[in-house]
mmCIF file of C-alpha atoms in Angstrom:
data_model
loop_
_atom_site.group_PDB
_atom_site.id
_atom_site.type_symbol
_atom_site.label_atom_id
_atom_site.label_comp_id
_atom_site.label_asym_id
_atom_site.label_seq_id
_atom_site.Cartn_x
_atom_site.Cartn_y
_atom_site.Cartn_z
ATOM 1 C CA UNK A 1 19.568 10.704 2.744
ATOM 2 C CA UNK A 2 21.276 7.712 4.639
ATOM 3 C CA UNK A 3 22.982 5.932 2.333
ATOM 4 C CA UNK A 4 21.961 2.038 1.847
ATOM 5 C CA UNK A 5 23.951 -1.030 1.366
ATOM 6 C CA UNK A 6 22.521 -3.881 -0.682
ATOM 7 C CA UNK A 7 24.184 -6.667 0.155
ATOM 8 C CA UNK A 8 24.674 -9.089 -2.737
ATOM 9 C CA UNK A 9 25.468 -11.988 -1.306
ATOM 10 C CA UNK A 10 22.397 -13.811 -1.606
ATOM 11 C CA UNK A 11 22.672 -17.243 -0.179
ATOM 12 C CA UNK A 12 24.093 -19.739 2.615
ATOM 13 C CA UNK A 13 24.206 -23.269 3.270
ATOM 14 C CA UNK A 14 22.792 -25.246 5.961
ATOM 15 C CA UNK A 15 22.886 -28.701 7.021
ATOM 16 C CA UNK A 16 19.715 -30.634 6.395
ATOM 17 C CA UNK A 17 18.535 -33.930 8.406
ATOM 18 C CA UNK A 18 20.523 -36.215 6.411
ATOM 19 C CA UNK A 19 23.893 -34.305 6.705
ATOM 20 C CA UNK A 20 23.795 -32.996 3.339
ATOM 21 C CA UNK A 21 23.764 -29.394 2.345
ATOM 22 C CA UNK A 22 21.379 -27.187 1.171
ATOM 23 C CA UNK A 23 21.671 -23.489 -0.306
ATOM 24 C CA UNK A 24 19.295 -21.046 1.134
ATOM 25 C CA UNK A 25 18.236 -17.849 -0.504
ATOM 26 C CA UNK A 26 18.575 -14.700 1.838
ATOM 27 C CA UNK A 27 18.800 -10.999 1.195
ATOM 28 C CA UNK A 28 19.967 -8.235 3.769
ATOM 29 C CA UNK A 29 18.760 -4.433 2.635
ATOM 30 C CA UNK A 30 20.400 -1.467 4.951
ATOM 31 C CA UNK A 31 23.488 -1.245 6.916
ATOM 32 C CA UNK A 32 24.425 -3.834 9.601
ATOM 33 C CA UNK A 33 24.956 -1.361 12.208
ATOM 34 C CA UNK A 34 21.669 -0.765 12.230
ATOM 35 C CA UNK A 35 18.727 -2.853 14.325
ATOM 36 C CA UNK A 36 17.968 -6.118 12.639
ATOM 37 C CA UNK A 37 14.137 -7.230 11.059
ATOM 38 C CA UNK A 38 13.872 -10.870 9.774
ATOM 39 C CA UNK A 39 10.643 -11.090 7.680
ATOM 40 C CA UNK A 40 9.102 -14.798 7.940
ATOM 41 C CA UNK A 41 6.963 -15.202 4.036
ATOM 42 C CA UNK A 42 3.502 -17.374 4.267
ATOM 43 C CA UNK A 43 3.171 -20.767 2.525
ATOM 44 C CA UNK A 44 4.312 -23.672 2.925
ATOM 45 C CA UNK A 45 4.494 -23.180 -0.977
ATOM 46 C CA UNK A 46 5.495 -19.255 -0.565
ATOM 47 C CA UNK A 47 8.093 -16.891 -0.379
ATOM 48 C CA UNK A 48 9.692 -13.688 0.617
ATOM 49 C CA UNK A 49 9.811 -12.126 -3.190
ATOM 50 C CA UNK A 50 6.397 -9.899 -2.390
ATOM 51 C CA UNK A 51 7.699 -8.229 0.794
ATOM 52 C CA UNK A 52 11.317 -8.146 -0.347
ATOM 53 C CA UNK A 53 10.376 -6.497 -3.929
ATOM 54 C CA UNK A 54 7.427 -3.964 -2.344
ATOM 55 C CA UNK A 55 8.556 -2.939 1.293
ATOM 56 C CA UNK A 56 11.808 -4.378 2.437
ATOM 57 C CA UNK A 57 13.993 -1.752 1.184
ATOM 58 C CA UNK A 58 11.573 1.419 2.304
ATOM 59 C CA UNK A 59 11.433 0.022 5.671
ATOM 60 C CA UNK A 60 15.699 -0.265 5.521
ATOM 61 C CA UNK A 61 15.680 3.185 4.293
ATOM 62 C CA UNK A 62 13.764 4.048 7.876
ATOM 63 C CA UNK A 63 17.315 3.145 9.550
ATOM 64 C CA UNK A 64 16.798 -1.112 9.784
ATOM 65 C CA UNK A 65 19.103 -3.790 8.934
ATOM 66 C CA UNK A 66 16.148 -5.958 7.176
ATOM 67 C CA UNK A 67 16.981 -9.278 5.815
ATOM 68 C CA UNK A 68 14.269 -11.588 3.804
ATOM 69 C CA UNK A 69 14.843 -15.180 2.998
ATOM 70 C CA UNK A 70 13.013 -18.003 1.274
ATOM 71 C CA UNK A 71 12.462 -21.043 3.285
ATOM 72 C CA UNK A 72 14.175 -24.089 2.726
ATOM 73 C CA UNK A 73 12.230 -25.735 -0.143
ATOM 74 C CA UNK A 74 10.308 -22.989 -0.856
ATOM 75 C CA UNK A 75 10.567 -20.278 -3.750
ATOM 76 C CA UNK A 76 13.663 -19.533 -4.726
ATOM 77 C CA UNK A 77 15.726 -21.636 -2.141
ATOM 78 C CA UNK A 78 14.967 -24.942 -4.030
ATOM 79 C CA UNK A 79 16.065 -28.111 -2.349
ATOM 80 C CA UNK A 80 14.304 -31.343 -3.308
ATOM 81 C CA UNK A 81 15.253 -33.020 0.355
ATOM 82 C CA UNK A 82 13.446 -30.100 2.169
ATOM 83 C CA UNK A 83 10.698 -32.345 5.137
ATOM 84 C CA UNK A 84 8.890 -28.841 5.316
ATOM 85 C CA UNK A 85 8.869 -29.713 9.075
ATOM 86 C CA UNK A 86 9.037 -26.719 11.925
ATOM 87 C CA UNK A 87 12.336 -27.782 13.061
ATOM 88 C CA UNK A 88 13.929 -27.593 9.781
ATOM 89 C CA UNK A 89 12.348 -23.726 9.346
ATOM 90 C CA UNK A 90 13.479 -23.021 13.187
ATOM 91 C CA UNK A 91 16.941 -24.933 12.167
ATOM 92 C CA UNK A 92 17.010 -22.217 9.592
ATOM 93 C CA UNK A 93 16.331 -19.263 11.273
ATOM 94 C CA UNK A 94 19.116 -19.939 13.166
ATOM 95 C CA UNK A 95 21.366 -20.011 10.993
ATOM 96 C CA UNK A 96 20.483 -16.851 9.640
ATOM 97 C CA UNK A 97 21.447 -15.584 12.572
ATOM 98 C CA UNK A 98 24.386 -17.021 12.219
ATOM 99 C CA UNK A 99 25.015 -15.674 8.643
ATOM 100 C CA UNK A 100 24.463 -12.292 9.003
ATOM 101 C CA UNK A 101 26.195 -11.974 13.090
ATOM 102 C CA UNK A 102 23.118 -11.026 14.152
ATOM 103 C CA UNK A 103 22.259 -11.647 18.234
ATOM 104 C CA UNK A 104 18.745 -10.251 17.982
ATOM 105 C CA UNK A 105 16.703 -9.625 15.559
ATOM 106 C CA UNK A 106 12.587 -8.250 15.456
ATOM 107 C CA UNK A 107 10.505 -10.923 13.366
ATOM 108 C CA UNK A 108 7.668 -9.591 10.866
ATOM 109 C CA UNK A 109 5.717 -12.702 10.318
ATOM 110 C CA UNK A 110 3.431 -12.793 7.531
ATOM 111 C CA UNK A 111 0.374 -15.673 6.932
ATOM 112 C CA UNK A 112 1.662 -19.335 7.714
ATOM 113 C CA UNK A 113 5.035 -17.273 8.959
ATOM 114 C CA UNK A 114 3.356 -16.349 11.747
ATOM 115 C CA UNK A 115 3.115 -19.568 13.349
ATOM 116 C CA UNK A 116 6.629 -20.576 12.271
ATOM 117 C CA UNK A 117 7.464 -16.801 13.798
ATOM 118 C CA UNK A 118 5.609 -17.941 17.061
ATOM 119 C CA UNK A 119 7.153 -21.279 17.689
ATOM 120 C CA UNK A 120 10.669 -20.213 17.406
ATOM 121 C CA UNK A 121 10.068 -16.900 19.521
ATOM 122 C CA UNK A 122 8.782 -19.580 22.179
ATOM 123 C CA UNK A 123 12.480 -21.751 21.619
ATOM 124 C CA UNK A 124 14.709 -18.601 21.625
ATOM 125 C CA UNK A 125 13.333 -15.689 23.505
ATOM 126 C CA UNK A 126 16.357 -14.080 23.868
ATOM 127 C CA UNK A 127 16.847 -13.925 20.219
ATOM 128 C CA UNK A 128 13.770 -11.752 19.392
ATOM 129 C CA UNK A 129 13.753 -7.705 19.722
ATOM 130 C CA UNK A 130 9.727 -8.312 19.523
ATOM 131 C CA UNK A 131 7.818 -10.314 16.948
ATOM 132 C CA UNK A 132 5.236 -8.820 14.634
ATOM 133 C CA UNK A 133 2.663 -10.611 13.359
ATOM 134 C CA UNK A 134 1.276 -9.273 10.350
ATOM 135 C CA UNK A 135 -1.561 -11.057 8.643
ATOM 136 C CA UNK A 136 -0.585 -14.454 10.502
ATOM 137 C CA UNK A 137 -2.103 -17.131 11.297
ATOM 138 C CA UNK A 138 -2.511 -18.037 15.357
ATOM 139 C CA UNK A 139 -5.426 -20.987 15.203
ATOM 140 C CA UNK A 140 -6.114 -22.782 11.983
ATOM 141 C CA UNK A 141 -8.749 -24.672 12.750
ATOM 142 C CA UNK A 142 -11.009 -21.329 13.612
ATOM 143 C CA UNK A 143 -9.717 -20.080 10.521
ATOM 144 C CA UNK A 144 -11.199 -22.715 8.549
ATOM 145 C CA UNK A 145 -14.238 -22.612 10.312
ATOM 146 C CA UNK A 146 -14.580 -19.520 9.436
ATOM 147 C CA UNK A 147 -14.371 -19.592 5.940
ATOM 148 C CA UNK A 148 -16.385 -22.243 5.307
ATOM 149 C CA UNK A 149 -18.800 -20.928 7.740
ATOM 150 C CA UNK A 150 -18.952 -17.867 6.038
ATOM 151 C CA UNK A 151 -19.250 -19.221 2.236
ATOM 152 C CA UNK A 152 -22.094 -21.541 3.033
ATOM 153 C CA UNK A 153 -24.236 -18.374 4.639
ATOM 154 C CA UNK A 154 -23.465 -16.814 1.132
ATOM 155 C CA UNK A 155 -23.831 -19.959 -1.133
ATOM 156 C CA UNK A 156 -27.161 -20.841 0.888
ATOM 157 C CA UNK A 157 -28.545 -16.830 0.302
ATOM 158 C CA UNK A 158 -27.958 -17.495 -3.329
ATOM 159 C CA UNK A 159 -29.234 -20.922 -3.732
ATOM 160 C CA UNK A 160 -26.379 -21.942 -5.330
ATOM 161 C CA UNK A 161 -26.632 -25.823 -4.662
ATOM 162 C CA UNK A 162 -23.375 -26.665 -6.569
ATOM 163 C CA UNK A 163 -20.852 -24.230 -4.167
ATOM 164 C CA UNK A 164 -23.206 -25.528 -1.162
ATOM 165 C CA UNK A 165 -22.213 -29.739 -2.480
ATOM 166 C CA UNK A 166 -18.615 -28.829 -2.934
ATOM 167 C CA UNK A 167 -18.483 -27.171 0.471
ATOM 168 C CA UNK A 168 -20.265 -30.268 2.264
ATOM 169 C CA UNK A 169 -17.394 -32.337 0.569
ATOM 170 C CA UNK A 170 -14.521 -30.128 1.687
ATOM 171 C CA UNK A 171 -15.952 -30.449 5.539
ATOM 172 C CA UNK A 172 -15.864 -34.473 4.831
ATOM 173 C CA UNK A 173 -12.481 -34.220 4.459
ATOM 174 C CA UNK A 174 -9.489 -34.863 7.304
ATOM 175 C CA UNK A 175 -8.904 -31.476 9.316
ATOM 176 C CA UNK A 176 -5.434 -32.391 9.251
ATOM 177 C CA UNK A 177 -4.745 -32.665 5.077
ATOM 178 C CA UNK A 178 -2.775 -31.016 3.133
ATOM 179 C CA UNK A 179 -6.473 -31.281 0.703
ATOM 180 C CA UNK A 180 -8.850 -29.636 3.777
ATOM 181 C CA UNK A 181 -6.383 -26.908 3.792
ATOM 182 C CA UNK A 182 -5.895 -26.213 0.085
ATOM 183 C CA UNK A 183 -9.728 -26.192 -0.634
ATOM 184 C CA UNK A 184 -10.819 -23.712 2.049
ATOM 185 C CA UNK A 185 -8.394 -21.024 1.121
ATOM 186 C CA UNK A 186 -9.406 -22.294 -3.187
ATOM 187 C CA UNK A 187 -12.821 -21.285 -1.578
ATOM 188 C CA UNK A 188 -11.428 -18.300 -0.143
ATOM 189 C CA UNK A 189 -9.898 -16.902 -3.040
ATOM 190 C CA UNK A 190 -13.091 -17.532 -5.052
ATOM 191 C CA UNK A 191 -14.778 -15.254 -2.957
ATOM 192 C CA UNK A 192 -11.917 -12.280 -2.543
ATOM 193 C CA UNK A 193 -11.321 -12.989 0.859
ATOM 194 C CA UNK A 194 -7.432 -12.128 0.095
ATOM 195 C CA UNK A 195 -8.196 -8.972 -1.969
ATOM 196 C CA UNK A 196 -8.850 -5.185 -0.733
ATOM 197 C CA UNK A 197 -11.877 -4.253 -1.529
ATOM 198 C CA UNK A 198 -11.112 -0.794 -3.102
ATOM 199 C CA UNK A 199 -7.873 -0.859 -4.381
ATOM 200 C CA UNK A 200 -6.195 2.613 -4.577
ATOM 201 C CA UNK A 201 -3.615 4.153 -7.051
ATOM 202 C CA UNK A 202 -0.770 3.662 -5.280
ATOM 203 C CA UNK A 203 -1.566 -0.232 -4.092
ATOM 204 C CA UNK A 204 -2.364 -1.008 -8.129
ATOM 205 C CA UNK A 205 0.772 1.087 -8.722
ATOM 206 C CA UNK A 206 2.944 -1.046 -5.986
ATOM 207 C CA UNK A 207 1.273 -4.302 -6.955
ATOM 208 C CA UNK A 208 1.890 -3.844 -10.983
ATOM 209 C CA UNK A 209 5.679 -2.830 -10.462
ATOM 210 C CA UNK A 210 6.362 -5.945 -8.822
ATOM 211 C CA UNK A 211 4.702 -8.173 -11.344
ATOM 212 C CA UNK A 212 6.581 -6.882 -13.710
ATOM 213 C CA UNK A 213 10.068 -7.036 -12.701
ATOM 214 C CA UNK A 214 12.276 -9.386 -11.235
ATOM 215 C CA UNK A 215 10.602 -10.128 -8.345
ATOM 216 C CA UNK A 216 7.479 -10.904 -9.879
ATOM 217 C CA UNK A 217 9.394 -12.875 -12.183
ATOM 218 C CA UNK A 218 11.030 -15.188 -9.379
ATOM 219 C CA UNK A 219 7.504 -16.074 -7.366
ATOM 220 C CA UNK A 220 8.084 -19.481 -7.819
ATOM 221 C CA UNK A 221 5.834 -21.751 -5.868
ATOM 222 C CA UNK A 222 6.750 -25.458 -4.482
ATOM 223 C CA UNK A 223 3.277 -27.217 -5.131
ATOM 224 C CA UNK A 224 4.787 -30.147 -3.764
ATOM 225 C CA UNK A 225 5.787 -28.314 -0.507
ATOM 226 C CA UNK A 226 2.243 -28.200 1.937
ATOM 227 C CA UNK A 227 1.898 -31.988 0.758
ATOM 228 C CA UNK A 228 5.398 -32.764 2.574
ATOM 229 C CA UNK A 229 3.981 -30.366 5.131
ATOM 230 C CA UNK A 230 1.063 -32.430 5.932
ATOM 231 C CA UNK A 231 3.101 -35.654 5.937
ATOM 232 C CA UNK A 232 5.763 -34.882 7.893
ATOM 233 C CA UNK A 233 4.722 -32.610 10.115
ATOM 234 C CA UNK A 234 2.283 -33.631 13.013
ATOM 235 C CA UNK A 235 1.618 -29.850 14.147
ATOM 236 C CA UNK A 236 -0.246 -29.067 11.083
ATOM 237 C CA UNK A 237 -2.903 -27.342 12.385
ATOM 238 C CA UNK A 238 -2.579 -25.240 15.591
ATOM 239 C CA UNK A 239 -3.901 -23.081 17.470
ATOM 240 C CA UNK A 240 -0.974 -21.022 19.173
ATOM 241 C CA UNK A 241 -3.101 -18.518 21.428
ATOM 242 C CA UNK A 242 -1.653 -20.305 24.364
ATOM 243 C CA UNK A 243 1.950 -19.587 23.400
ATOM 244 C CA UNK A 244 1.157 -16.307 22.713
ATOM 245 C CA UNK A 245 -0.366 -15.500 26.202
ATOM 246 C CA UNK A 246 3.381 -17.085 27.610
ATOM 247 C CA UNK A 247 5.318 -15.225 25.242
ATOM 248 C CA UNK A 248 3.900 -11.349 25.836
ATOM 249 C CA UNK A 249 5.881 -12.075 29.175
ATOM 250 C CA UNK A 250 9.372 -12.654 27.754
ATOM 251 C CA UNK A 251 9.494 -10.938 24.128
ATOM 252 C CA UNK A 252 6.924 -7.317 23.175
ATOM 253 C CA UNK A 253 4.137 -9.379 20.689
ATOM 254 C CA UNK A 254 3.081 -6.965 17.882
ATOM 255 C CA UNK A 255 -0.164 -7.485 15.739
ATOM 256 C CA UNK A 256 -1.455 -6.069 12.339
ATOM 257 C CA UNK A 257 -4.289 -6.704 10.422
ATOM 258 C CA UNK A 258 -6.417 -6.144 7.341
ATOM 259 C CA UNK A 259 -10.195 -5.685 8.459
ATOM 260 C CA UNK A 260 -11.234 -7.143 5.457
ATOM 261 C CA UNK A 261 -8.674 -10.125 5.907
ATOM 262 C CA UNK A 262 -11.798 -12.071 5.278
ATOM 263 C CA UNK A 263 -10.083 -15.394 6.563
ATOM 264 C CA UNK A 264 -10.225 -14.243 9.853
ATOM 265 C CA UNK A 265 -13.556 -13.771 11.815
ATOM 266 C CA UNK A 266 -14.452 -11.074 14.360
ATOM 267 C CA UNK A 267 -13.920 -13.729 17.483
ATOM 268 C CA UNK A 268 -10.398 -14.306 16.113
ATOM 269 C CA UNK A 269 -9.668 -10.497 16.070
ATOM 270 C CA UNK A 270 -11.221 -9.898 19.286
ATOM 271 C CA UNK A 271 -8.745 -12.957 20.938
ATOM 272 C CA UNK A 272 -5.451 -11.425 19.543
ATOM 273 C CA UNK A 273 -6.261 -7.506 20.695
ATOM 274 C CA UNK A 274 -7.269 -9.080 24.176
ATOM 275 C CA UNK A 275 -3.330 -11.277 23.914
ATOM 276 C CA UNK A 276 -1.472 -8.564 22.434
ATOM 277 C CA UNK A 277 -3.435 -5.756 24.445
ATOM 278 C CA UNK A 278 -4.937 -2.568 22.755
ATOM 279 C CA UNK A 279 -1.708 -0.306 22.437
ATOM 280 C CA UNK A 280 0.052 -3.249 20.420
ATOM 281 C CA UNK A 281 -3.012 -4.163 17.980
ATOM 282 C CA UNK A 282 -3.777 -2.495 14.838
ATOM 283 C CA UNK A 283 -6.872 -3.035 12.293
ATOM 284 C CA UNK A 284 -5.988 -1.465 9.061
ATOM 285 C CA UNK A 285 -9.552 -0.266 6.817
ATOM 286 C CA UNK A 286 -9.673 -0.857 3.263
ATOM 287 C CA UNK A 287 -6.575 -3.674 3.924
ATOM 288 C CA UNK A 288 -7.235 -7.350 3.158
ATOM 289 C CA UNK A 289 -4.283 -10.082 3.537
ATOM 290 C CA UNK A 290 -1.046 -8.585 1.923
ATOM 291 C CA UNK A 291 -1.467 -5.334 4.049
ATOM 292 C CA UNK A 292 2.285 -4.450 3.267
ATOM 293 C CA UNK A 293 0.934 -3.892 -0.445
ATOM 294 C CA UNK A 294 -2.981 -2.732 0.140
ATOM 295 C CA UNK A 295 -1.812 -0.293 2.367
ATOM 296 C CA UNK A 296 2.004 0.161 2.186
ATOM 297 C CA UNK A 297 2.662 3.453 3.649
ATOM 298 C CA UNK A 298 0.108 2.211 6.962
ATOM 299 C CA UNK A 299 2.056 -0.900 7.278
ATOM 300 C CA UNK A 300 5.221 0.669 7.199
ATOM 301 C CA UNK A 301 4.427 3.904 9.925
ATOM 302 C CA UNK A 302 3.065 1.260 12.422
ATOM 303 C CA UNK A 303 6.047 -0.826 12.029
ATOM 304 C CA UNK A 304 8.372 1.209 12.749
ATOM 305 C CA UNK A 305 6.659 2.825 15.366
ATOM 306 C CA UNK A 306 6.174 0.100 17.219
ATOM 307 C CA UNK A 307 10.081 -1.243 16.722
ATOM 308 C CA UNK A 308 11.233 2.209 17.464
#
């Protein structure tokens, strides 16, 4: 069995706006020799401790150099100056490069990381193997749509007049608020759009594990952190289809899915496989959101396939 190298030290500094400091919390599993995977975590107000405590080791053990970090601000790389801005995650990124003397490096980005993945791909090309987008988000706005679309159908079926008010409310509200945002996935998540629908042994198995050791222990959540987002960020809500279509021909574009990643609609599917073309696209069954857990070994065969 190739040996593997945990590398313990955890963190770097980087220079924020202001000139000051800030520590960021990385992890690199595998040997260095070996081609380099960033994973990119969802949020703003998540982390890498999921993906780093399920998958990033089993995928390092495949013969990759894969580092995880959390963002600046975010879970366990607390910093209460963090804007939450793209060019302080892209400012980032970089210097994780830089930390780990890496040139190149393939991107697995996860949720919100997938847009964060996408815009620096689209500054430095030449610094991405290929980027994977797993679960991520590529137009917001569709992605709200859908979900509140889809809950109404349901809520008017049922009669259910309350869930029908509180959704006419939510589409009152600015489409560019951190509050628009945080109620559609609330609605969401009331309605299991983030959950497989049969969970198997081995996902429960995965899923418990985590929660109950360290990692689990260390999801800490910034609830301050898509707030900041929304205020000082004026690309906070995108729709980065057009970027995509530039970027499949400079860097390979990967894509991954849950079919029941119920935040997604069909249309939104159907636009990424036509981007990313058939050979590079991949529905997963019985998979919702967090397909690295739902369906671990799945993720992990198609990932490497594809890098390799």
């Amino acid at each position: 069995m190739k040996r593997i190298i945990l590398f313990l030290c955890c963190v770097f500094t980087a220079q924020c706006m202001y000139g000051q400091t800030t520590t960021i919390y990385s992890k690199a599993y595998g040997e260095s020799k070996n081609p380099a995977i960033i994973f990119i975590h969802g949020g703003p107000r998540g982390n890498s401790t999921l993906f780093e405590g399920t998958t990033a080791l089993k995928i390092a053990e495949k013969g990759f150099y894969v580092i995880v970090y959390d963002r600046r601000g975010e879970g366990r790389s607390i910093d209460t100056t963090a804007t939450f801005t793209y060019r302080e995650a892209i400012a980032d990124l970089n210097n994780l490069y830089q930390k780990y003397r890496i040139k190149k490096a393939t991107l697995i980005a996860h949720s919100f990381g997938g847009l964060v993945g996408t815009l620096f791909t689209e500054q430095n090309p030449e610094k991405v193997t290929s980027l994977i987008l797993a679960g991520a988000l590529f137009s917001q706005q569709e992605t709200y749509d859908h979900i509140l679309g889809t809950t109404q159908k349901y809520y008017l079926a049922k009669k259910d007049s309350s869930m029908l008010y509180e959704i006419s409310e939510i589409q009152k509200l600015s489409k560019n608020s951190a509050e628009y945002r945080k109620q559609c996935y609330e609605i969401a998540s009331k309605n299991n759009y983030f959950k497989m629908p049969f969970p198997t042994k081995e996902a429960n198995e995965i899923r418990e594990e985590y929660e109950r050791g360290e990692y689990g222990r260390n999801n800490i959540r910034n609830d301050r952190a898509p707030i900041l987002f929304y205020q000082n960020e004026n690309k906070n809500n995108i729709d980065t289809k057009p970027i995509l279509k530039k970027l499949k021909k400079q860097v390979p574009l990967f894509a991954i899915y849950g079919q029941q990643d119920h935040i997604f609609s069909e249309k939104q599917f159907s636009d990424m496989k036509q981007i990313i073309q058939d050979q590079h696209f991949k529905i997963i069954d019985n998979c919702s959101h967090y397909l690295f857990v739902d369906q671990q070994e799945e993720f992990i065969d198609t990932v490497v396939k594809w890098i390799k």
